[in-house]
CSV table of C-alpha atoms and ligand atoms in Angstrom, one decimal:
chain,number,residue,atom,x,y,z
A,15,MET,CA,0.0,0.0,0.0
A,16,ALA,CA,2.9,2.3,-0.7
A,17,LEU,CA,0.7,4.7,-2.7
A,18,THR,CA,-1.6,5.4,0.2
A,19,GLY,CA,-2.7,9.0,0.2
A,20,GLN,CA,-1.6,9.6,-3.4
A,21,LYS,CA,-4.3,11.1,-5.6
A,22,ILE,CA,-4.4,9.6,-9.1
A,23,ALA,CA,-6.7,11.0,-11.8
A,24,VAL,CA,-7.5,8.7,-14.7
A,25,VAL,CA,-8.9,10.3,-17.8
A,26,GLY,CA,-11.1,7.8,-19.7
A,27,GLY,CA,-13.1,4.9,-18.3
A,28,GLY,CA,-12.3,2.5,-21.2
A,29,LEU,CA,-10.5,-0.8,-20.9
A,30,GLY,CA,-7.1,0.7,-20.3
A,31,GLY,CA,-8.3,3.5,-17.9
A,32,LEU,CA,-10.3,1.1,-15.7
A,33,CYS,CA,-7.4,-1.3,-15.6
A,34,ALA,CA,-5.0,1.5,-14.6
A,35,ALA,CA,-7.4,2.7,-11.9
A,36,LEU,CA,-7.5,-0.8,-10.4
A,37,CYS,CA,-3.7,-1.3,-10.6
A,38,MET,CA,-3.2,2.1,-8.8
A,39,ARG,CA,-5.9,1.4,-6.2
A,40,ALA,CA,-4.4,-2.1,-5.5
A,41,ARG,CA,-1.3,-0.2,-4.3
A,42,GLY,CA,-3.3,2.1,-2.0
A,43,ALA,CA,-3.9,5.2,-4.1
A,44,ASP,CA,-7.1,7.3,-4.1
A,45,VAL,CA,-8.2,7.0,-7.7
A,46,THR,CA,-10.9,8.9,-9.6
A,47,VAL,CA,-11.8,7.9,-13.2
A,48,TYR,CA,-13.2,10.8,-15.4
A,49,GLU,CA,-15.2,9.4,-18.3
A,50,ALA,CA,-16.7,11.6,-21.0
A,51,SER,CA,-19.8,9.3,-21.6
A,52,ARG,CA,-22.9,9.2,-19.4
A,53,GLY,CA,-22.2,5.6,-18.5
A,54,PHE,CA,-20.4,2.5,-19.6
A,55,GLY,CA,-21.7,1.8,-23.1
A,56,GLU,CA,-19.6,-0.3,-25.5
A,57,VAL,CA,-20.5,-1.0,-29.1
A,58,GLY,CA,-21.8,-4.6,-29.2
A,59,ALA,CA,-18.9,-6.6,-30.3
A,60,GLY,CA,-16.3,-9.1,-29.2
A,61,ILE,CA,-12.7,-8.8,-28.0
A,62,GLN,CA,-10.0,-11.4,-27.6
A,63,VAL,CA,-7.8,-11.3,-24.5
A,64,SER,CA,-4.7,-13.4,-24.7
A,65,ALA,CA,-2.6,-14.9,-21.9
A,66,ASN,CA,-0.4,-11.8,-21.4
A,67,GLY,CA,-3.5,-9.6,-20.8
A,68,LEU,CA,-5.3,-12.3,-18.7
A,69,ARG,CA,-2.3,-12.4,-16.4
A,70,VAL,CA,-2.9,-8.8,-15.4
A,71,LEU,CA,-6.7,-9.3,-14.9
A,72,ARG,CA,-6.0,-12.3,-12.7
A,73,ALA,CA,-3.3,-10.5,-10.7
A,74,LEU,CA,-6.0,-7.9,-9.9
A,75,GLY,CA,-8.3,-10.6,-8.6
A,76,LEU,CA,-10.6,-10.5,-11.6
A,77,ASP,CA,-12.0,-13.8,-12.9
A,78,PRO,CA,-12.2,-13.9,-16.7
A,79,SER,CA,-13.6,-17.5,-16.8
A,80,GLY,CA,-17.1,-16.3,-17.7
A,81,ALA,CA,-15.8,-15.6,-21.2
A,82,VAL,CA,-15.5,-18.3,-23.9
A,83,ARG,CA,-12.2,-20.1,-23.7
A,84,SER,CA,-10.7,-20.2,-27.2
A,85,GLN,CA,-9.4,-23.6,-28.4
A,86,GLY,CA,-7.1,-22.0,-30.9
A,87,LEU,CA,-6.7,-19.9,-34.0
A,88,THR,CA,-7.5,-21.5,-37.4
A,89,LEU,CA,-6.4,-19.7,-40.5
A,90,ASN,CA,-8.5,-20.5,-43.6
A,91,ASN,CA,-8.5,-19.5,-47.2
A,92,SER,CA,-11.3,-17.5,-48.7
A,93,ARG,CA,-13.3,-20.6,-49.6
A,94,GLY,CA,-13.2,-21.9,-46.0
A,95,GLY,CA,-10.3,-24.4,-46.6
A,96,ARG,CA,-8.0,-24.9,-43.6
A,97,VAL,CA,-4.5,-23.4,-44.0
A,98,ALA,CA,-3.0,-23.6,-40.5
A,99,ILE,CA,-4.0,-24.2,-36.9
A,100,LEU,CA,-2.4,-22.5,-33.8
A,101,PRO,CA,-3.8,-24.4,-30.8
A,102,ASN,CA,-4.1,-22.7,-27.5
A,103,THR,CA,-2.4,-24.5,-24.6
A,104,ALA,CA,-3.1,-23.9,-21.0
A,105,LYS,CA,-0.3,-21.4,-20.9
A,106,ARG,CA,-1.5,-19.8,-24.1
A,107,GLU,CA,-5.0,-19.2,-22.9
A,108,VAL,CA,-7.2,-16.8,-24.9
A,109,ARG,CA,-10.6,-15.6,-23.7
A,110,LEU,CA,-13.3,-14.3,-26.1
A,111,PHE,CA,-15.4,-11.6,-24.4
A,112,HIS,CA,-18.3,-9.4,-25.3
A,113,ARG,CA,-16.7,-6.0,-24.9
A,114,ALA,CA,-19.5,-4.9,-22.5
A,115,ASP,CA,-18.7,-7.9,-20.3
A,116,LEU,CA,-15.0,-7.1,-20.2
A,117,LEU,CA,-15.8,-3.5,-19.3
A,118,ALA,CA,-18.2,-4.6,-16.7
A,119,LEU,CA,-15.6,-7.0,-15.1
A,120,LEU,CA,-13.2,-4.1,-14.8
A,121,ALA,CA,-15.9,-1.6,-13.7
A,122,ASP,CA,-17.2,-3.9,-11.0
A,123,GLY,CA,-13.7,-4.5,-9.8
A,124,CYS,CA,-13.2,-0.7,-9.6
A,125,ARG,CA,-16.4,-0.1,-7.7
A,126,ALA,CA,-15.6,-3.0,-5.2
A,127,ALA,CA,-12.1,-1.6,-4.7
A,128,GLY,CA,-13.4,1.9,-4.0
A,129,VAL,CA,-12.4,3.7,-7.2
A,130,GLU,CA,-14.5,6.8,-7.8
A,131,ILE,CA,-16.0,7.1,-11.3
A,132,ALA,CA,-17.2,10.5,-12.6
A,133,PHE,CA,-19.3,10.2,-15.7
A,134,SER,CA,-20.2,12.9,-18.2
A,135,THR,CA,-16.8,14.6,-17.6
A,136,ARG,CA,-14.8,15.3,-20.6
A,137,LEU,CA,-11.4,16.6,-19.6
A,138,THR,CA,-8.8,18.5,-21.5
A,139,PRO,CA,-5.2,19.5,-20.3
A,140,ASP,CA,-6.7,22.9,-19.3
A,141,THR,CA,-9.5,21.4,-17.2
A,142,ALA,CA,-7.5,18.5,-15.6
A,143,PRO,CA,-8.0,18.3,-11.8
A,144,ALA,CA,-5.1,18.6,-9.4
A,145,ALA,CA,-3.5,15.2,-8.8
A,146,ASP,CA,-0.2,13.5,-8.0
A,147,LEU,CA,-0.5,11.8,-11.3
A,148,LEU,CA,-2.9,12.2,-14.3
A,149,VAL,CA,-3.1,9.0,-16.4
A,150,ALA,CA,-4.4,10.0,-19.9
A,151,ALA,CA,-6.2,6.8,-21.1
A,152,ASP,CA,-8.5,8.8,-23.4
A,153,GLY,CA,-8.2,6.5,-26.4
A,154,VAL,CA,-7.3,6.9,-30.0
A,155,ARG,CA,-8.4,10.5,-30.3
A,156,SER,CA,-6.6,11.5,-27.1
A,157,ALA,CA,-6.9,15.2,-26.0
A,158,PHE,CA,-3.7,14.7,-24.0
A,159,ARG,CA,-1.4,13.2,-26.6
A,160,SER,CA,-0.6,16.5,-28.3
A,161,HIS,CA,0.0,18.1,-24.9
A,162,VAL,CA,2.5,15.4,-23.9
A,163,ALA,CA,4.2,15.0,-27.3
A,164,PRO,CA,3.4,18.2,-29.4
A,165,ALA,CA,5.7,17.1,-32.3
A,166,HIS,CA,3.9,13.8,-32.6
A,167,ALA,CA,3.0,12.9,-36.2
A,168,ALA,CA,-0.7,12.8,-37.1
A,169,PRO,CA,-2.0,9.3,-37.8
A,170,SER,CA,-2.2,8.3,-41.5
A,171,TYR,CA,-4.9,6.3,-43.1
A,172,ALA,CA,-3.8,2.6,-43.4
A,173,GLY,CA,-5.9,1.9,-46.5
A,174,GLN,CA,-8.1,-0.5,-44.5
A,175,THR,CA,-11.6,-0.4,-42.9
A,176,ALA,CA,-12.8,-2.8,-40.3
A,177,TRP,CA,-16.5,-3.8,-40.4
A,178,ARG,CA,-17.9,-5.1,-37.2
A,179,ALA,CA,-21.1,-7.0,-36.4
A,180,LEU,CA,-22.7,-9.6,-34.2
A,181,VAL,CA,-24.7,-12.6,-35.3
A,182,THR,CA,-27.2,-14.5,-33.2
A,183,PRO,CA,-27.0,-18.2,-34.3
A,184,PRO,CA,-30.2,-20.3,-34.3
A,185,ASN,CA,-28.5,-22.5,-31.7
A,186,PRO,CA,-25.5,-21.8,-29.5
A,187,VAL,CA,-22.3,-22.7,-31.3
A,188,GLY,CA,-20.2,-25.4,-29.7
A,189,GLU,CA,-16.9,-24.8,-31.5
A,190,ALA,CA,-15.0,-22.4,-29.4
A,191,GLY,CA,-12.1,-21.0,-31.5
A,192,VAL,CA,-11.1,-18.0,-33.6
A,193,ASN,CA,-11.4,-18.5,-37.4
A,194,VAL,CA,-9.7,-16.2,-39.8
A,195,TYR,CA,-10.7,-16.3,-43.5
A,196,MET,CA,-8.1,-14.8,-45.8
A,197,GLY,CA,-9.0,-13.4,-49.2
A,198,ALA,CA,-7.7,-11.0,-51.8
A,199,GLY,CA,-7.3,-7.7,-50.0
A,200,GLN,CA,-9.7,-8.8,-47.3
A,201,HIS,CA,-10.0,-11.0,-44.2
A,202,VAL,CA,-12.8,-12.0,-41.9
A,203,VAL,CA,-12.4,-12.9,-38.3
A,204,VAL,CA,-15.2,-15.0,-36.6
A,205,TYR,CA,-15.5,-16.2,-33.0
A,206,PRO,CA,-18.2,-17.0,-30.5
A,207,ILE,CA,-18.9,-15.0,-27.4
A,208,ARG,CA,-21.3,-15.3,-24.4
A,209,GLY,CA,-21.3,-19.1,-24.3
A,210,GLY,CA,-21.7,-19.3,-28.1
A,211,THR,CA,-25.0,-17.5,-28.1
A,212,ARG,CA,-23.5,-14.7,-30.2
A,213,ILE,CA,-20.9,-14.7,-32.9
A,214,ASN,CA,-18.5,-11.8,-33.4
A,215,ILE,CA,-17.5,-10.8,-36.9
A,216,VAL,CA,-14.7,-8.4,-37.8
A,217,ALA,CA,-14.2,-8.1,-41.6
A,218,VAL,CA,-11.3,-6.0,-42.8
A,219,ASP,CA,-11.1,-4.6,-46.2
A,220,ASP,CA,-8.4,-2.8,-48.3
A,221,THR,CA,-10.1,0.3,-49.5
A,222,GLY,CA,-9.0,3.8,-50.6
A,223,THR,CA,-12.3,5.2,-49.2
A,224,GLN,CA,-11.3,6.7,-45.9
A,225,THR,CA,-13.7,6.1,-43.0
A,226,PRO,CA,-13.2,7.9,-39.7
A,227,GLU,CA,-11.5,6.1,-36.8
A,228,GLY,CA,-14.2,5.1,-34.4
A,229,TRP,CA,-17.4,3.1,-34.2
A,230,GLN,CA,-19.8,6.0,-35.0
A,231,ASN,CA,-19.9,4.9,-38.6
A,232,ALA,CA,-23.0,2.8,-38.9
A,233,THR,CA,-23.6,0.9,-42.2
A,234,THR,CA,-25.9,-1.8,-43.5
A,235,ARG,CA,-25.8,-5.6,-43.7
A,236,ASP,CA,-26.4,-5.4,-47.4
A,237,ALA,CA,-23.3,-3.3,-47.8
A,238,LEU,CA,-21.3,-5.8,-45.7
A,239,VAL,CA,-22.6,-8.8,-47.8
A,240,ALA,CA,-21.8,-7.1,-51.1
A,241,ARG,CA,-18.4,-5.9,-50.0
A,242,PHE,CA,-17.2,-9.4,-48.8
A,243,ALA,CA,-18.8,-11.4,-51.6
A,244,GLN,CA,-15.6,-13.2,-52.5
A,245,PHE,CA,-15.8,-15.5,-49.4
A,246,GLY,CA,-17.2,-19.0,-49.3
A,247,GLY,CA,-17.4,-21.6,-46.5
A,248,PRO,CA,-19.5,-20.4,-43.5
A,249,VAL,CA,-18.9,-16.7,-44.1
A,250,PRO,CA,-21.8,-15.8,-46.5
A,251,ALA,CA,-24.4,-17.3,-44.2
A,252,LEU,CA,-23.0,-15.5,-41.3
A,253,LEU,CA,-22.8,-12.1,-43.0
A,254,THR,CA,-26.5,-12.4,-44.1
A,255,ARG,CA,-27.4,-12.6,-40.4
A,256,ALA,CA,-25.2,-9.7,-39.3
A,257,GLU,CA,-26.8,-7.2,-36.8
A,258,GLU,CA,-25.8,-3.6,-36.2
A,259,VAL,CA,-23.0,-3.2,-38.7
A,260,ASN,CA,-20.4,-0.5,-37.9
A,261,ARG,CA,-17.2,0.5,-39.7
A,262,TRP,CA,-13.9,1.8,-38.2
A,263,GLY,CA,-11.3,3.3,-40.5
A,264,LEU,CA,-7.9,1.9,-39.7
A,265,PHE,CA,-5.1,4.4,-39.2
A,266,ARG,CA,-1.4,4.0,-38.8
A,267,HIS,CA,-0.1,5.6,-35.6
A,268,THR,CA,3.5,6.1,-34.6
A,269,LEU,CA,4.7,6.0,-31.0
A,270,PRO,CA,4.9,9.5,-29.5
A,271,HIS,CA,8.5,10.6,-28.9
A,272,ARG,CA,7.6,10.9,-25.2
A,273,TRP,CA,4.9,9.4,-23.1
A,274,SER,CA,4.8,11.9,-20.2
A,275,GLU,CA,5.0,15.6,-19.5
A,276,GLY,CA,5.3,16.6,-15.9
A,277,ARG,CA,2.7,14.6,-14.0
A,278,VAL,CA,0.7,13.6,-17.1
A,279,VAL,CA,1.3,10.2,-18.6
A,280,LEU,CA,-0.2,8.4,-21.6
A,281,LEU,CA,-1.6,4.9,-21.5
A,282,GLY,CA,-3.3,2.5,-23.9
A,283,ASP,CA,-4.5,3.7,-27.3
A,284,ALA,CA,-3.7,7.3,-26.2
A,285,ALA,CA,0.0,6.2,-26.4
A,286,HIS,CA,-0.1,3.5,-29.0
A,287,ALA,CA,-3.2,2.9,-31.0
A,288,MET,CA,-2.4,-0.1,-33.3
A,289,LEU,CA,-4.0,-2.0,-36.2
A,290,PRO,CA,-6.4,-4.7,-34.8
A,291,SER,CA,-4.8,-7.6,-36.9
A,292,LEU,CA,-3.0,-9.0,-33.8
A,293,ALA,CA,-5.8,-8.5,-31.3
A,294,GLN,CA,-3.4,-6.8,-28.9
A,295,GLY,CA,-4.5,-3.2,-28.3
A,296,ALA,CA,-6.4,-3.8,-25.0
A,297,CYS,CA,-3.8,-6.4,-23.9
A,298,ALA,CA,-1.1,-3.8,-24.4
A,299,ALA,CA,-3.1,-1.3,-22.4
A,300,PHE,CA,-3.4,-3.8,-19.5
A,301,GLU,CA,0.3,-4.4,-19.6
A,302,ASP,CA,0.9,-0.6,-19.5
A,303,ALA,CA,-1.4,-0.3,-16.5
A,304,TRP,CA,0.4,-2.8,-14.4
A,305,GLU,CA,3.8,-1.4,-15.3
A,306,LEU,CA,2.8,2.2,-14.7
A,307,ALA,CA,1.5,1.4,-11.2
A,308,ARG,CA,4.7,-0.6,-10.4
A,309,CYS,CA,7.0,2.2,-11.6
A,310,TRP,CA,5.0,4.9,-9.7
A,311,ASP,CA,5.2,2.7,-6.6
A,312,ASP,CA,8.9,1.8,-7.0
A,313,PHE,CA,10.5,5.1,-7.7
A,314,ALA,CA,10.1,8.1,-5.4
A,315,ASP,CA,11.2,10.5,-8.1
A,316,PRO,CA,8.3,11.1,-10.7
A,317,ASP,CA,10.6,11.7,-13.7
A,318,THR,CA,12.5,8.4,-12.9
A,319,ALA,CA,9.2,6.6,-12.4
A,320,LEU,CA,7.6,7.8,-15.7
A,321,GLY,CA,10.9,7.5,-17.7
A,322,THR,CA,11.3,3.9,-16.5
A,323,TYR,CA,7.6,3.2,-17.5
A,324,GLU,CA,8.2,4.5,-21.0
A,325,ARG,CA,11.6,2.7,-21.4
A,326,ARG,CA,10.1,-0.6,-20.3
A,327,ARG,CA,7.0,-0.4,-22.4
A,328,ALA,CA,7.9,1.4,-25.7
A,329,PRO,CA,10.2,-1.3,-27.2
A,330,ARG,CA,7.6,-4.1,-26.6
A,331,VAL,CA,4.7,-2.0,-27.9
A,332,ALA,CA,6.7,-1.1,-31.0
A,333,ARG,CA,7.2,-4.8,-31.7
A,334,VAL,CA,3.5,-5.5,-31.2
A,335,MET,CA,2.6,-2.7,-33.5
A,336,ALA,CA,5.0,-4.0,-36.2
A,337,GLU,CA,3.6,-7.5,-35.9
A,338,ALA,CA,0.0,-6.2,-36.2
A,339,GLN,CA,1.1,-4.4,-39.4
A,340,ALA,CA,2.7,-7.5,-40.7
A,341,ASN,CA,-0.5,-9.5,-40.1
A,342,ALA,CA,-2.5,-6.9,-41.9
A,343,THR,CA,-0.3,-7.6,-45.0
A,344,ARG,CA,-0.1,-11.4,-44.5
A,345,PHE,CA,-3.9,-11.8,-44.3
A,346,HIS,CA,-4.5,-9.8,-47.5
A,347,HIS,CA,-2.2,-10.8,-50.3
A,348,ALA,CA,-4.0,-9.4,-53.3
A,349,ASN,CA,-2.0,-11.3,-55.9
A,350,ALA,CA,-3.2,-14.9,-56.3
A,351,VAL,CA,0.4,-16.3,-56.7
A,352,THR,CA,1.7,-14.5,-53.6
A,353,ARG,CA,-1.4,-15.6,-51.7
A,354,ALA,CA,-1.0,-19.2,-52.6
A,355,LEU,CA,2.7,-19.1,-51.7
A,356,GLY,CA,2.0,-17.4,-48.4
A,357,HIS,CA,-0.7,-19.9,-47.5
A,358,SER,CA,1.5,-22.9,-48.5
A,359,ALA,CA,4.3,-21.6,-46.2
A,360,LEU,CA,1.8,-21.2,-43.3
A,361,LYS,CA,0.4,-24.7,-44.0
A,362,LEU,CA,3.9,-26.3,-44.1
A,363,GLY,CA,5.1,-24.4,-41.1
A,364,SER,CA,2.1,-25.4,-38.9
A,365,ARG,CA,2.3,-29.1,-40.1
A,366,LEU,CA,6.0,-29.8,-40.2
A,367,ALA,CA,7.2,-27.7,-37.4
A,368,PRO,CA,4.3,-26.9,-35.1
A,369,ALA,CA,6.5,-26.2,-32.1
A,370,LEU,CA,8.5,-23.7,-34.1
A,371,PHE,CA,5.3,-22.1,-35.4
A,372,GLU,CA,4.1,-21.8,-31.8
A,373,ARG,CA,7.5,-20.5,-30.5
A,374,ARG,CA,7.3,-17.7,-33.0
A,375,TYR,CA,4.8,-15.9,-30.6
A,376,SER,CA,6.4,-16.8,-27.3
A,377,TRP,CA,7.7,-13.3,-26.8
A,378,LEU,CA,4.1,-12.0,-27.1
A,379,TYR,CA,1.9,-14.5,-25.3
A,380,ASP,CA,4.2,-16.1,-22.7
A,381,PHE,CA,5.2,-12.7,-21.3
A,382,ASP,CA,4.0,-12.1,-17.8
A,383,PRO,CA,3.6,-8.4,-17.2
A,384,THR,CA,3.1,-9.0,-13.4
A,385,ALA,CA,6.3,-11.0,-12.9
B,12,LIG,P1,-10.8,3.2,-25.2
B,12,LIG,O1,-11.2,1.8,-24.9
B,12,LIG,O2,-11.1,3.8,-26.5
B,12,LIG,O3,-11.3,4.1,-24.0
B,12,LIG,C1,-11.1,5.5,-24.0
B,12,LIG,C2,-12.2,6.1,-23.1
B,12,LIG,O4,-11.9,7.4,-22.9
B,12,LIG,C3,-13.6,6.0,-23.7
B,12,LIG,O5,-14.5,5.5,-22.7
B,12,LIG,C4,-13.9,7.5,-24.0
B,12,LIG,O6,-15.3,7.8,-23.9
B,12,LIG,C5,-13.1,8.2,-22.9
B,12,LIG,N1,-12.6,9.6,-23.3
B,12,LIG,C6,-12.2,10.0,-24.5
B,12,LIG,N2,-11.8,11.3,-24.4
B,12,LIG,C7,-12.0,11.7,-23.1
B,12,LIG,C8,-11.8,12.9,-22.4
B,12,LIG,N3,-11.3,13.9,-23.0
B,12,LIG,N4,-12.2,13.0,-21.1
B,12,LIG,C9,-12.8,11.9,-20.5
B,12,LIG,N5,-13.0,10.7,-21.1
B,12,LIG,C10,-12.6,10.6,-22.4
B,12,LIG,N6,-7.6,-5.3,-28.6
B,12,LIG,C11,-7.4,-6.5,-28.0
B,12,LIG,O7,-6.6,-6.7,-27.1
B,12,LIG,N7,-8.0,-7.7,-28.5
B,12,LIG,C12,-8.9,-7.6,-29.6
B,12,LIG,O8,-9.5,-8.6,-30.0
B,12,LIG,C13,-9.1,-6.3,-30.2
B,12,LIG,N8,-9.9,-6.2,-31.3
B,12,LIG,C14,-10.1,-5.0,-31.9
B,12,LIG,C15,-10.9,-4.9,-33.1
B,12,LIG,C16,-11.0,-3.7,-33.7
B,12,LIG,C17,-11.8,-3.7,-35.0
B,12,LIG,C18,-10.5,-2.6,-33.2
B,12,LIG,C19,-10.6,-1.2,-33.8
B,12,LIG,C20,-9.7,-2.6,-32.0
B,12,LIG,C21,-9.5,-3.8,-31.4
B,12,LIG,N9,-8.7,-4.0,-30.2
B,12,LIG,C22,-8.5,-5.2,-29.7
B,12,LIG,C23,-8.1,-2.8,-29.6
B,12,LIG,C24,-8.8,-2.3,-28.4
B,12,LIG,O9,-10.2,-2.1,-28.7
B,12,LIG,C25,-8.2,-1.0,-27.9
B,12,LIG,O10,-6.8,-1.0,-27.9
B,12,LIG,C26,-8.7,-0.7,-26.5
B,12,LIG,O11,-10.1,-0.5,-26.4
B,12,LIG,C27,-7.9,0.6,-26.0
B,12,LIG,O12,-8.4,0.9,-24.7
B,12,LIG,P2,-8.2,2.4,-24.2
B,12,LIG,O13,-8.8,2.4,-22.8
B,12,LIG,O14,-6.8,2.9,-24.4
B,12,LIG,O15,-9.2,3.3,-25.1
């Protein structure tokens, strides 16, 4: 309880902000979360949390076992033919959440721990409350990023749009795994959530038509079906049942040249929004949250604490961002020959050297942020 008496303000009650609030509170700080919205409302959709992120949740005393446990990742071609399987071992656990359930898990944990939450409060660097530390977890359009790193480059459109929808299957699906269908310039990710009573779909499309970054862009099921017409296998039937289709324009972000200024520090998407192709944005925010609380607790000098946080986090986050970018290319080979070659390499790799294939991601999934 070394942070007893410290006042921590967290801007943003999203996944990263709530996790940071809990990490700070667990070390004894008085924490208030300031959230712009009127309440916790997440767009209906799924989110994968891999072992590295789950370790943080469990270390905070949260139980993620209500979410579907994924059996593994299956890569398929556009017709539904299997290309490669990456099974999940006990150590490589992945949980498939409805976003609202994950947010509720964190929010309930915050309330039980005595974290204050102020809704309908949109803060800017000019209206920030006095605090020993202000954690800016205000997401991809952070109001604090330019205050901390004024020379930071603006994000550039990545040439891709993610379409997101849920499907209610006629009967709960038994198969609990993540399937990726890879086509020319497009891929579709499908996985069950809420005990298989809902299916989450993220369909990513190479397109020059820029869409804003955020889920405010509603579109139609017909547009989704028409846009992803190249896919066979189970995909067409799923798309025709899609509910509440939204689009999110994908932008390339670079890491800010600094993560803190005075007593203001960036966390989660505010620091390092990334492409979703590796399903790691929230996991990285959870890792940040644990490390920031540890550094703030371990070092009496604020500059040393925040500098150490940045030094420990930035190289790993940069690697995760690069791998997400590589997946965005890997999943989308537009040229038929390159695609066939890429899929053959994946198939051979997963069949002939599954251990090697698995070890390729050890640095990512076997990492324990709480160790
Ligand atoms: P957010 O969750 O965006 O939260 C920011 C909060 O701050 C919001 O509640 C907002 O209302 C509030 N806010 C904003 N401005 C202010 C202000 N000025 N004052 C007060 N409050 C403010 N990650 C994974 O780990 N696994 C996945 O499977 C995965 N899938 C994804 C799929 C897609 C299509 C996309 C786009 C992303 C995906 N991600 C995934 C990434 C993940 O969603 C984000 O990295 C994560 O939500 C970031 O959390 P955050 O708290 O930093 O930001």
